[in-house]
mmCIF file of C-alpha atoms in Angstrom:
data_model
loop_
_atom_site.group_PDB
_atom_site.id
_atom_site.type_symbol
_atom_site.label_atom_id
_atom_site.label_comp_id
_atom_site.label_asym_id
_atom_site.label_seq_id
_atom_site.Cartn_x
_atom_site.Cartn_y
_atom_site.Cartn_z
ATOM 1 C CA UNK A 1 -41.603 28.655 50.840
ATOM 2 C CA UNK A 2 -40.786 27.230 54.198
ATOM 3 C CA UNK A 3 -39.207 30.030 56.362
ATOM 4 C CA UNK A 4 -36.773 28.796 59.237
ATOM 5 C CA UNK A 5 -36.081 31.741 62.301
ATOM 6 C CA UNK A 6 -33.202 31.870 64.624
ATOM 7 C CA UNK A 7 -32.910 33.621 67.725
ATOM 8 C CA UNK A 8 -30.829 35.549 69.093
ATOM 9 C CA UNK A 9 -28.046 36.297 66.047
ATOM 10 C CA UNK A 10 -25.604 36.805 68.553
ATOM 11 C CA UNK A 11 -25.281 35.756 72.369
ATOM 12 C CA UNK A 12 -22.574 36.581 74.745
ATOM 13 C CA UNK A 13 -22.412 34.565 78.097
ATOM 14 C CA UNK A 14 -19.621 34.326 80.822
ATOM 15 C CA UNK A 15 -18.250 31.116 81.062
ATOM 16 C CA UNK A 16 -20.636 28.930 83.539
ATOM 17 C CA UNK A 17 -23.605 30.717 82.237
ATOM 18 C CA UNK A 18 -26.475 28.767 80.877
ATOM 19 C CA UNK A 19 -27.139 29.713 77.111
ATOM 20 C CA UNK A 20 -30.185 28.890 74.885
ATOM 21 C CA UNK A 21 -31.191 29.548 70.853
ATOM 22 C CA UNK A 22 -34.401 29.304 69.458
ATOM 23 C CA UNK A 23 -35.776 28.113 66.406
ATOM 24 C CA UNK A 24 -39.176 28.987 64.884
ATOM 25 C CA UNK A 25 -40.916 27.440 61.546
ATOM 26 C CA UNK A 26 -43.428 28.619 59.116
ATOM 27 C CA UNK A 27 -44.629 25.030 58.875
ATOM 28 C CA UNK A 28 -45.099 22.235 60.529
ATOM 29 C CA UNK A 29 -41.533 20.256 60.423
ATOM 30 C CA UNK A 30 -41.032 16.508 60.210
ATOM 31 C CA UNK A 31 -37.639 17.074 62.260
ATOM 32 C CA UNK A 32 -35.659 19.413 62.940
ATOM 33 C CA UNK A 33 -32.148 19.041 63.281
ATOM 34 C CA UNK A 34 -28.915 20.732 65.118
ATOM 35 C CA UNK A 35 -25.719 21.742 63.867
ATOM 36 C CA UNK A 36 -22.698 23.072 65.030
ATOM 37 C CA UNK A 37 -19.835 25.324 63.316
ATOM 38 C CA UNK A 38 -16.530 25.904 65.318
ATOM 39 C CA UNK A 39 -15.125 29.164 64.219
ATOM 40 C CA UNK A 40 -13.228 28.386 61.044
ATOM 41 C CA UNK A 41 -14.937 25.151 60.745
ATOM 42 C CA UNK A 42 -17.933 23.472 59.015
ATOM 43 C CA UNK A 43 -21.062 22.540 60.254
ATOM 44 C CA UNK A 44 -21.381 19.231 62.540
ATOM 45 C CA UNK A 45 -24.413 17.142 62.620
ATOM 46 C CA UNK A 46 -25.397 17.333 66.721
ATOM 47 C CA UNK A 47 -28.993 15.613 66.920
ATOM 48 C CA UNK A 48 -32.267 15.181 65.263
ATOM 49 C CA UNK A 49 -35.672 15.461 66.441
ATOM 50 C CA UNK A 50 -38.719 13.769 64.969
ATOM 51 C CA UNK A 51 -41.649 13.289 67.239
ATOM 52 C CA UNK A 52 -43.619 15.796 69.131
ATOM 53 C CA UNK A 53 -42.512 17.403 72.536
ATOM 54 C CA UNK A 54 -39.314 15.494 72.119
ATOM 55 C CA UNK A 55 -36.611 16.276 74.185
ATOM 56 C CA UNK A 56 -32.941 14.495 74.572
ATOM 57 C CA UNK A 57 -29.913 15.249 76.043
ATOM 58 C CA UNK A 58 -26.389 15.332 75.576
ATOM 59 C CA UNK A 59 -23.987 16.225 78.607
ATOM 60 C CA UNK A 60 -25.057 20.089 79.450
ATOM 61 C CA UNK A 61 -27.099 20.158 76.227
ATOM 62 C CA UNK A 62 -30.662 19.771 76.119
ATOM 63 C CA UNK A 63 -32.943 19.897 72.377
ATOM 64 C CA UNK A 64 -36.498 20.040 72.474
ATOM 65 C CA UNK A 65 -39.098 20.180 69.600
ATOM 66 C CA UNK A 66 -42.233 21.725 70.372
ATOM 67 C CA UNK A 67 -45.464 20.054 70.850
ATOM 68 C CA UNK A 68 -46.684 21.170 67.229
ATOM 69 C CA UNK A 69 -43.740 20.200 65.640
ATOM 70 C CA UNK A 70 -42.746 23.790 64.766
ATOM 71 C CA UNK A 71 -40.288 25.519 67.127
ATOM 72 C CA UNK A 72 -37.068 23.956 69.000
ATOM 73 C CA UNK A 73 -34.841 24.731 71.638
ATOM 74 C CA UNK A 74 -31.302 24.022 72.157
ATOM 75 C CA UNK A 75 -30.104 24.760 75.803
ATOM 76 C CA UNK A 76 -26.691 24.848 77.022
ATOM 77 C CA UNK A 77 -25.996 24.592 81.121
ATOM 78 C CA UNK A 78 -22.932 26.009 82.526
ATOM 79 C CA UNK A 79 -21.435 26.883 79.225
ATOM 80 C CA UNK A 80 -17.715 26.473 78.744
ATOM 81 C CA UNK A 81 -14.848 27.636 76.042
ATOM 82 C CA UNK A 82 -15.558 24.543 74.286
ATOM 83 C CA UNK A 83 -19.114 25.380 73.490
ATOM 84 C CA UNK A 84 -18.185 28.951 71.271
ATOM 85 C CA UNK A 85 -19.634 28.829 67.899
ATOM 86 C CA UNK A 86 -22.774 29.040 65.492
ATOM 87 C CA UNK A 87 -25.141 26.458 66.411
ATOM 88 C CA UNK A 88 -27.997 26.127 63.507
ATOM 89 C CA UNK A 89 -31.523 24.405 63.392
ATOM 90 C CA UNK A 90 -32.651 23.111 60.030
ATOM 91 C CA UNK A 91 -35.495 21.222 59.470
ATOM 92 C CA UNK A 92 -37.802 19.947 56.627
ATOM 93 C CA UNK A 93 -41.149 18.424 55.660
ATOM 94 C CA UNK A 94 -41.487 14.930 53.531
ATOM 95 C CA UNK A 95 -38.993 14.506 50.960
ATOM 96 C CA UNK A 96 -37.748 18.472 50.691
ATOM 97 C CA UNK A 97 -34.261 19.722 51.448
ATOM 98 C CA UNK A 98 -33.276 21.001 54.858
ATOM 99 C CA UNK A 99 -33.607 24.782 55.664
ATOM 100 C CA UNK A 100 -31.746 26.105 57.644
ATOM 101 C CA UNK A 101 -32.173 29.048 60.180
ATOM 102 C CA UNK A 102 -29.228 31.891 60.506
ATOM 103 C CA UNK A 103 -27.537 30.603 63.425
ATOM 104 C CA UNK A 104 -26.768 31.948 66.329
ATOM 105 C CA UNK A 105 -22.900 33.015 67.434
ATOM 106 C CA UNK A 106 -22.558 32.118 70.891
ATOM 107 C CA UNK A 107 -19.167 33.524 72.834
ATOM 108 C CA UNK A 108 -17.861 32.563 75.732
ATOM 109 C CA UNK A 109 -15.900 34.713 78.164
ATOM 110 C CA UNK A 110 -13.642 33.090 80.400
ATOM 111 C CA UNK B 1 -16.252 8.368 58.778
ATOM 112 C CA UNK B 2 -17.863 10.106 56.457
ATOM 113 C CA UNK B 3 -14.874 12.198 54.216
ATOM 114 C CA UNK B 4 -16.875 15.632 52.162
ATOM 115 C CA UNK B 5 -13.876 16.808 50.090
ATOM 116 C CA UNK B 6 -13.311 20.125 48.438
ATOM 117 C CA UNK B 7 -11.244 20.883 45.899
ATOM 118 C CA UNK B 8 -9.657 24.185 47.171
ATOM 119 C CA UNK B 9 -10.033 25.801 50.650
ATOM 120 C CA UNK B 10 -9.308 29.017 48.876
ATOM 121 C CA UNK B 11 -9.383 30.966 45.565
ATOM 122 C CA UNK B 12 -9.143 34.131 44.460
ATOM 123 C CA UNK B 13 -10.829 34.927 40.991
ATOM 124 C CA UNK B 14 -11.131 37.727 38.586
ATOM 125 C CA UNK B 15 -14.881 39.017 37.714
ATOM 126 C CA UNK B 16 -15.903 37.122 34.068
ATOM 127 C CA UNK B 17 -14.157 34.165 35.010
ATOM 128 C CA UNK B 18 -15.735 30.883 34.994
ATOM 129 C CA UNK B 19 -14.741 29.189 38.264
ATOM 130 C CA UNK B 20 -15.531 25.108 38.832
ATOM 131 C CA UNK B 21 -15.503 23.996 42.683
ATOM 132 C CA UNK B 22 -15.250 20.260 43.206
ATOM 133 C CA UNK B 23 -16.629 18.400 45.850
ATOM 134 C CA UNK B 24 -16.109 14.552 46.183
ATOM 135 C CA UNK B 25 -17.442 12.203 49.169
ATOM 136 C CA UNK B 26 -16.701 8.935 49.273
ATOM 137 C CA UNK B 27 -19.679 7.072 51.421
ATOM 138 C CA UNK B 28 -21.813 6.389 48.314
ATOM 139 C CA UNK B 29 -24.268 9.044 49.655
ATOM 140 C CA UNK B 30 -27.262 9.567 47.061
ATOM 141 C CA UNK B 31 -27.700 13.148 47.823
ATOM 142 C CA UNK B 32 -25.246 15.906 47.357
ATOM 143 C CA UNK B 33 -26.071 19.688 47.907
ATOM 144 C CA UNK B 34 -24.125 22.767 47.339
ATOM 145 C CA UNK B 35 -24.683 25.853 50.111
ATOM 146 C CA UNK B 36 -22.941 29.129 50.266
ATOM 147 C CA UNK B 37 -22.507 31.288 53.652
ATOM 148 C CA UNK B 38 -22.422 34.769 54.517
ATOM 149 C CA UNK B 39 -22.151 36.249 57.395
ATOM 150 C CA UNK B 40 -25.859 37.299 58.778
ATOM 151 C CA UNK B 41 -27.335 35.181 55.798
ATOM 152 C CA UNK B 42 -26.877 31.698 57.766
ATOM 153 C CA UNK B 43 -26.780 28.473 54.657
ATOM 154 C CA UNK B 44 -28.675 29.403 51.507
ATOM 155 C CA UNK B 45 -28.632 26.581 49.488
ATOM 156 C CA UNK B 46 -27.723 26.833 45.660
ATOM 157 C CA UNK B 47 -28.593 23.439 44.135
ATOM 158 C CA UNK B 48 -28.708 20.213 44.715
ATOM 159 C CA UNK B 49 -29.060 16.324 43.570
ATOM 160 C CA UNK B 50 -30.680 13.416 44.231
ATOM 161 C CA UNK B 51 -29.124 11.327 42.210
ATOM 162 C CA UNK B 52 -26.579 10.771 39.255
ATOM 163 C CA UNK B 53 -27.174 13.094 36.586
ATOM 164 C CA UNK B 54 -30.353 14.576 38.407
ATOM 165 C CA UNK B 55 -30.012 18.120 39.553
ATOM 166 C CA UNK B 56 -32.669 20.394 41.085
ATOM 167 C CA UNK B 57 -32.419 24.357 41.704
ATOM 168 C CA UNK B 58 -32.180 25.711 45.481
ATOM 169 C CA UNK B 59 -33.281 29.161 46.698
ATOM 170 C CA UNK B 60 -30.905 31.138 44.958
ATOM 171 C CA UNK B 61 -29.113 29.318 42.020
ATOM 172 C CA UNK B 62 -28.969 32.668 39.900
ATOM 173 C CA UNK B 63 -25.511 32.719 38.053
ATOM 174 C CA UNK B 64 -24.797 29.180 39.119
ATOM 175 C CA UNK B 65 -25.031 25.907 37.548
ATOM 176 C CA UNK B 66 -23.970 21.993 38.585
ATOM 177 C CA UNK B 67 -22.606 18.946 37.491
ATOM 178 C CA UNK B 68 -23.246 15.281 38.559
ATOM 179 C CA UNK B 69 -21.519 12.743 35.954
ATOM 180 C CA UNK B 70 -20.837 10.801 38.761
ATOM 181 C CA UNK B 71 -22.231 9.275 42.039
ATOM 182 C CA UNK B 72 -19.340 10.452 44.027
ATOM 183 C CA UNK B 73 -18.436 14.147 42.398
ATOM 184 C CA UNK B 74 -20.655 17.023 42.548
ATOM 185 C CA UNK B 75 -19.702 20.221 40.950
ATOM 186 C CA UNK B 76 -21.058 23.865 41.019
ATOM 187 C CA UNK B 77 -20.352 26.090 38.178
ATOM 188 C CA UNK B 78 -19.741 30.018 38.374
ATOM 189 C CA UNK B 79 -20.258 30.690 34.335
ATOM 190 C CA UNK B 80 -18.929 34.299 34.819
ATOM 191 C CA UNK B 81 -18.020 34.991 38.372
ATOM 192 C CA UNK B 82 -19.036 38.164 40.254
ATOM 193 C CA UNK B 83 -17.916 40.060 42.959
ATOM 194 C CA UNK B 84 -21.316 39.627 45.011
ATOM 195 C CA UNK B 85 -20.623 36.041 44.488
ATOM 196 C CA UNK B 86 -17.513 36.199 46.991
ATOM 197 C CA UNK B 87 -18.617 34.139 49.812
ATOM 198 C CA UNK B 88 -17.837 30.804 51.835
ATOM 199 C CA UNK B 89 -18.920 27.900 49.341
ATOM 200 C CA UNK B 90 -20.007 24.359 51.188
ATOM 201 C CA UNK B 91 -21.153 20.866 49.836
ATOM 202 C CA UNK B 92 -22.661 18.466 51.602
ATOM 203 C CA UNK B 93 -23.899 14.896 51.004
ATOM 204 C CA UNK B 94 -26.146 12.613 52.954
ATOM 205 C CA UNK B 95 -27.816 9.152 52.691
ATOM 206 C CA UNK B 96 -31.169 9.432 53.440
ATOM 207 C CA UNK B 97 -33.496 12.024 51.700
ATOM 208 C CA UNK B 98 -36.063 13.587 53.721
ATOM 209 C CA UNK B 99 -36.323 12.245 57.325
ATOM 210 C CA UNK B 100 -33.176 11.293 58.742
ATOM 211 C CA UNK B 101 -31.126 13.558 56.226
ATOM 212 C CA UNK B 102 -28.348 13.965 58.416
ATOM 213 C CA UNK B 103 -25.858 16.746 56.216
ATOM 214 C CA UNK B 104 -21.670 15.946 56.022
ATOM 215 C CA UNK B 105 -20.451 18.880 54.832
ATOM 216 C CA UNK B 106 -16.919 19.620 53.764
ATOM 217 C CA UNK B 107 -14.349 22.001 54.913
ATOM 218 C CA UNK B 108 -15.784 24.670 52.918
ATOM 219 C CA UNK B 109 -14.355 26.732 50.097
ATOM 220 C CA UNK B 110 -13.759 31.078 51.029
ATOM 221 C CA UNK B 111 -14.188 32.412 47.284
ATOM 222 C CA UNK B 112 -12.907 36.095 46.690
ATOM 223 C CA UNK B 113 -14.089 37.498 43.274
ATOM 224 C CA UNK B 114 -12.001 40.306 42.215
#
């Protein structure tokens, strides 16, 4: 089935450092979406993607899909102690449920 | 806003027990899903349902099952609980199926099986 991959599990960054996950699909995705999990918390919606080479913005954070519609990019610029947590990717093609990648813990020292 | 409601935020059960977690969102959403989390493992998703009394198996619904009498409730089912089934347990519901299927999730519920 379709396989979603995160990377890196973990990432450490000093605060003002930029920070960026990748996410990698066995298929070709019809969008791919963000989330984000405060620790202690529950995922939160951030953005969806749908067309190909997208990118959009939001304050210091930039998504991207790639041109085949099967990797994505979420980059963070000057991170702050705001930004720590798990950010995810899911995505899906047609009518299937999302799948998710692992995530990837980001920590910010101050 | 959207409100994704679980029962319990925690619970301890014995091994052999059957366990029920509830989950109830009140936005009419046709789509309910139920994922558990563990650490390393990301979201695996259990089951889920498009629709009232509809239910459709996820990547790893061993040992689970569901319940959907209603639009709004969406229950998963632990017929005789297990100690590798201690994890974080969290439902979701959303509008749209496919594209656009933007996930509310609830607050989550941290199961320890004894």
């Amino acid at each position: 089935g379709q396989q979603v991959m995160q990377i890196p599990q973990y990432q450490h960054v000093q605060e003002g450092e930029d920070f960026t996950t990748y996410c990698n699909s066995s298929t070709t995705l019809s969008n791919i979406q963000w989330y984000k999990q405060r620790p202690g918390g529950h995922p939160v919606f951030l953005i969806q993607l749908v067309k190909s080479g997208e990118v959009k913005k939001q304050k210091r954070l930039t998504f991207q899909f790639g041109e085949a519609k099967k990797n994505s990019s979420l980059h963070i610029t000057a991170t702050q102690t705001t930004d720590v947590g798990t950010y995810f990717c899911a995505g899906n093609s047609g009518n299937t449920p999302l799948v998710f990648g692992k995530g990837t813990r980001l920590s910010v020292i101050a | 806003d959207v409100k994704v409601t679980q029962s319990s935020r925690y619970l301890v059960k014995r091994t052999g027990e059957k366990v029920f977690l509830e989950c109830v969102q009140d936005m009419d959403h046709e789509n309910m899903f139920w994922y558990r989390q563990d650490p390393g493992l990301g979201l695996r998703l259990i089951y889920f349902s498009y629709d009232v009394k509809m239910k459709e198996k996820g990547d790893i619904p061993e040992g689970y099952s569901v319940s959907r009498e209603k639009k709004e409730r969406f229950s998963l089912i632990l017929e005789s609980a297990s100690t590798n089934q201690t994890s974080m347990y969290l439902c979701a519901s959303s509008f749209n199926r496919g594209l656009g299927e933007k996930l509310f999730f609830g607050s989550g519920t941290q199961l320890s099986v004894l």
